[in-house]
Short mmCIF file of C-alpha atoms in Angstrom, two decimals:
data_model
loop_
_atom_site.label_atom_id
_atom_site.label_comp_id
_atom_site.label_asym_id
_atom_site.label_seq_id
_atom_site.Cartn_x
_atom_site.Cartn_y
_atom_site.Cartn_z
CA MET W 1 -179.06 289.45 24.36
CA LYS W 2 -178.91 286.13 25.84
CA LYS W 3 -177.06 285.05 22.97
CA LEU W 4 -174.55 287.25 23.44
CA LEU W 5 -174.15 285.67 27.41
CA PHE W 6 -174.15 282.49 25.63
CA THR W 7 -171.27 283.61 23.45
CA LEU W 8 -168.94 284.85 25.85
CA ILE W 9 -169.88 282.45 28.23
CA VAL W 10 -168.26 280.22 25.21
CA LEU W 11 -165.51 281.92 24.60
CA VAL W 12 -164.25 282.59 28.46
CA SER W 13 -164.79 278.94 29.17
CA SER W 14 -162.31 278.34 26.06
CA PHE W 15 -159.88 280.62 27.00
CA THR W 16 -159.39 278.79 31.01
CA LEU W 17 -158.95 275.79 29.51
CA PHE W 18 -156.50 276.77 26.83
CA ALA W 19 -154.35 278.48 29.59
CA ALA W 20 -154.31 274.81 31.38
CA VAL W 21 -152.03 274.11 28.83
CA GLY W 22 -148.97 275.47 31.03
CA PRO W 23 -145.45 274.59 31.88
CA VAL W 24 -146.26 271.89 34.36
CA TYR W 25 -148.92 269.76 35.21
CA ASP W 26 -150.17 268.40 38.68
CA SER W 27 -152.81 265.45 38.51
CA THR W 28 -153.77 266.78 41.63
CA ASP W 29 -155.15 270.20 40.67
CA SER W 30 -159.15 270.35 41.21
CA THR W 31 -159.57 272.41 38.13
CA ASP W 32 -161.04 269.86 35.49
CA ILE W 33 -158.67 269.28 33.36
CA PRO W 34 -160.06 267.76 29.46
CA SER W 35 -157.82 264.43 29.23
CA THR W 36 -156.38 266.02 25.76
CA ASP W 37 -155.04 268.85 27.69
CA LYS W 38 -153.00 266.90 30.40
CA LYS W 39 -149.58 268.13 29.46
CA ALA W 40 -147.57 270.88 29.74
CA GLU W 41 -145.89 272.53 27.33
CA THR W 42 -142.77 275.95 27.47
CA VAL W 43 -141.61 277.62 24.41
CA VAL W 44 -138.87 277.47 22.62
CA SER W 45 -137.49 280.37 20.16
CA LEU W 46 -134.41 281.46 18.33
CA ASP W 47 -135.46 284.95 16.94
CA PHE W 48 -133.87 286.40 13.98
CA SER W 49 -136.70 288.56 13.77
CA ASN W 50 -135.34 292.02 15.49
CA ALA W 51 -132.12 293.42 14.44
CA GLU W 52 -131.53 294.47 18.37
CA LYS W 53 -132.35 291.63 19.84
CA ALA W 54 -131.84 289.05 17.50
CA GLU W 55 -129.70 286.45 18.05
CA LYS W 56 -125.92 286.81 15.92
CA SER W 57 -123.26 285.10 14.99
CA ILE W 58 -120.82 287.49 12.43
CA ILE W 59 -117.30 285.78 12.17
CA PHE W 60 -114.94 287.20 9.73
CA GLY W 61 -111.12 287.71 8.71
CA PHE W 62 -107.85 286.56 6.28
CA SER W 63 -107.08 282.72 5.65
CA SER W 64 -104.55 280.60 4.04
CA SER W 65 -107.85 278.76 2.11
CA GLU W 66 -110.61 279.58 0.64
CA LEU W 67 -114.40 278.80 1.92
CA SER W 68 -116.44 277.46 0.18
CA ARG W 69 -120.03 278.84 0.22
CA GLY W 70 -122.75 278.13 2.67
CA ASP W 71 -119.12 276.46 4.78
CA PHE W 72 -119.23 276.72 8.58
CA THR W 73 -116.70 274.91 8.95
CA PRO W 74 -114.45 276.36 11.71
CA VAL W 75 -111.16 277.79 9.51
CA LYS W 76 -108.37 276.05 10.71
CA THR W 77 -106.15 277.98 8.40
CA PRO W 78 -106.10 282.26 10.27
CA ILE W 79 -103.16 284.14 8.60
CA ASN W 80 -101.20 286.93 10.67
CA SER W 81 -98.90 288.37 7.40
CA VAL W 82 -98.94 288.37 4.12
CA SER W 83 -95.46 288.12 2.33
CA LEU W 84 -94.62 290.11 -0.96
CA ALA W 85 -92.64 288.85 -3.39
CA LEU W 86 -90.76 290.71 -6.45
CA GLN W 87 -91.69 290.17 -9.85
CA ASP W 88 -89.75 290.59 -13.22
CA ALA W 89 -88.92 293.49 -14.65
CA ASN W 90 -91.73 293.73 -17.48
CA VAL W 91 -91.25 295.29 -21.41
CA ASN W 92 -91.47 298.24 -20.00
CA GLY W 93 -89.21 298.31 -17.26
CA GLU W 94 -91.27 298.24 -14.42
CA VAL W 95 -91.17 296.09 -11.10
CA TYR W 96 -94.03 295.14 -8.78
CA ALA W 97 -93.95 293.55 -5.56
CA ILE W 98 -96.98 290.69 -5.43
CA ASN W 99 -98.56 287.77 -3.24
CA GLU W 100 -97.99 284.68 -4.86
CA GLU W 101 -101.15 283.87 -4.93
CA ASP W 102 -100.08 280.20 -5.54
CA ASN W 103 -97.52 279.75 -2.77
CA SER W 104 -98.77 282.93 -1.07
CA PRO W 105 -102.77 283.00 -1.50
CA VAL W 106 -104.82 284.87 0.98
CA TYR W 107 -108.68 285.46 1.41
CA VAL W 108 -111.20 287.35 3.07
CA PHE W 109 -113.39 284.82 4.86
CA TYR W 110 -117.32 285.26 6.50
CA GLN W 111 -119.34 283.25 8.60
CA ILE W 112 -122.48 285.37 9.18
CA ILE W 113 -126.18 283.97 10.87
CA ASN W 114 -128.23 287.34 12.02
CA GLY W 115 -130.84 288.53 11.02
CA SER W 116 -130.08 292.09 10.49
CA ASP W 117 -128.26 293.39 7.77
CA VAL W 118 -124.71 293.14 8.13
CA ASN W 119 -121.71 294.94 6.08
CA VAL W 120 -117.74 294.66 6.49
CA LYS W 121 -115.75 297.02 4.40
CA ILE W 122 -112.37 296.65 3.36
CA SER W 123 -109.20 299.53 4.38
CA LEU W 124 -105.52 300.01 3.72
CA SER W 125 -103.93 301.35 7.22
CA GLY W 126 -101.88 303.44 4.76
CA PRO W 127 -98.04 303.50 2.76
CA LEU W 128 -95.79 300.14 2.74
CA ASN W 129 -93.44 301.23 5.25
CA TYR W 130 -90.98 300.84 7.90
CA GLU W 131 -90.85 302.11 10.97
CA GLU W 132 -89.67 306.03 11.86
CA SER W 133 -89.98 306.52 8.39
CA THR W 134 -89.83 310.11 6.66
CA ASP W 135 -90.20 308.77 3.01
CA SER W 136 -93.86 308.70 1.60
CA GLY W 137 -93.87 304.54 1.65
CA ILE W 138 -94.73 302.32 -1.41
CA GLY W 139 -98.42 302.55 -2.58
CA TRP W 140 -100.49 299.32 -2.65
CA THR W 141 -104.06 297.81 -3.65
CA VAL W 142 -105.30 294.91 -3.49
CA LYS W 143 -107.69 293.52 -5.28
CA TRP W 144 -110.66 291.04 -5.44
CA GLY W 145 -113.62 289.49 -7.69
CA GLU W 146 -114.04 291.25 -11.32
CA ASN W 147 -113.83 294.80 -10.18
CA SER W 148 -113.23 295.79 -6.81
CA SER W 149 -110.07 297.11 -5.10
CA VAL W 150 -108.97 299.60 -2.54
CA SER W 151 -105.96 301.37 -2.10
CA GLU W 152 -103.58 303.16 0.72
CA ASP W 153 -104.90 306.43 -0.31
CA SER W 154 -108.87 306.05 -1.14
CA SER W 155 -111.64 305.29 1.54
CA ALA W 156 -112.80 302.58 2.96
CA VAL W 157 -114.99 300.00 0.88
CA ASN W 158 -117.81 297.06 1.25
CA ILE W 159 -116.26 293.46 0.38
CA ILE W 160 -119.22 291.53 2.01
CA THR W 161 -122.45 292.81 1.95
CA HIS W 162 -125.03 290.19 4.68
CA SER W 163 -129.01 290.16 4.10
CA GLY W 164 -130.59 289.55 7.68
CA SER W 165 -133.66 288.47 5.26
CA ASN W 166 -131.21 285.41 3.93
CA VAL W 167 -130.32 284.93 8.17
CA LYS W 168 -126.98 282.84 6.72
CA ASN W 169 -123.86 283.48 4.54
CA ALA W 170 -120.99 282.40 4.26
CA GLY W 171 -117.64 282.70 2.06
CA SER W 172 -114.68 284.16 0.57
CA TYR W 173 -112.86 286.46 -1.04
CA LYS W 174 -109.39 286.00 -3.05
CA LEU W 175 -107.60 288.84 -2.09
CA SER W 176 -104.65 290.03 -4.89
CA ILE W 177 -102.25 292.63 -3.43
CA SER W 178 -99.97 294.24 -5.75
CA THR W 179 -97.55 297.23 -5.04
CA ASP W 180 -96.73 300.77 -7.70
CA ASN W 181 -93.99 300.75 -9.45
CA LEU W 182 -90.86 299.85 -7.53
CA ALA W 183 -88.93 301.53 -10.48
CA LYS W 184 -89.77 304.82 -9.08
CA THR W 185 -89.55 304.39 -5.93
CA THR W 186 -86.85 305.31 -3.26
CA LEU W 187 -85.75 301.57 -1.91
CA GLN W 188 -84.80 301.73 2.13
CA SER W 189 -82.65 298.52 3.42
CA LYS W 190 -86.33 297.80 5.47
CA GLU W 191 -89.21 296.11 5.83
CA TYR W 192 -92.14 298.16 4.37
CA LYS W 193 -95.17 296.74 6.52
CA ALA W 194 -99.03 297.75 6.76
CA ASN W 195 -102.30 296.71 6.98
CA ILE W 196 -105.31 294.80 5.76
CA VAL W 197 -108.16 296.26 7.92
CA LEU W 198 -111.71 294.64 8.44
CA GLU W 199 -114.74 295.98 10.21
CA ILE W 200 -118.37 295.96 10.37
CA ASN W 201 -119.83 298.65 8.75
CA ASP W 202 -122.08 300.87 11.42
CA GLY W 203 -123.45 302.46 9.79
CA ASN W 204 -125.74 299.78 7.34
#
């Protein structure tokens, strides 16, 4: 019993000494503070562990220049619009409009610091069309990577996939934009427009 009591006293004393190291050191404190504890401490934390409360930075958008993998330099070349240009008819008499990747490049870029999973999906707002149109418009497709694409009549798909276990992730994807065959489309003397949309996938 005495041995147990002695052990408890030692433990209580240890906690008392540990507790003496706090955010303020006061030399006039009457507590007998060991010389090793004559200091003040406060905890500084940067928490990526809680998906709901974690500190986070999520930046993504469209740029006319490539963002190298792992590059968190502020993007200085955002773009509001992309112009398509007609290609010459091919041997089958097909005519397409594309973004000229040398003269009019477009990238989806992302810079993410987050301890939870983040997915960003890409979609098209609809066919290329003009205001007050009653036509069906022009079908078009956006491609990136080796086999990834989205068209005006398909569901949104993930283009950016960030794993919270890696916390930090940055880079870009070059987009290739092309219309359907314009030789089979009724065209008016109008400006045809539609949007490429990026948004965080709330389901993940």
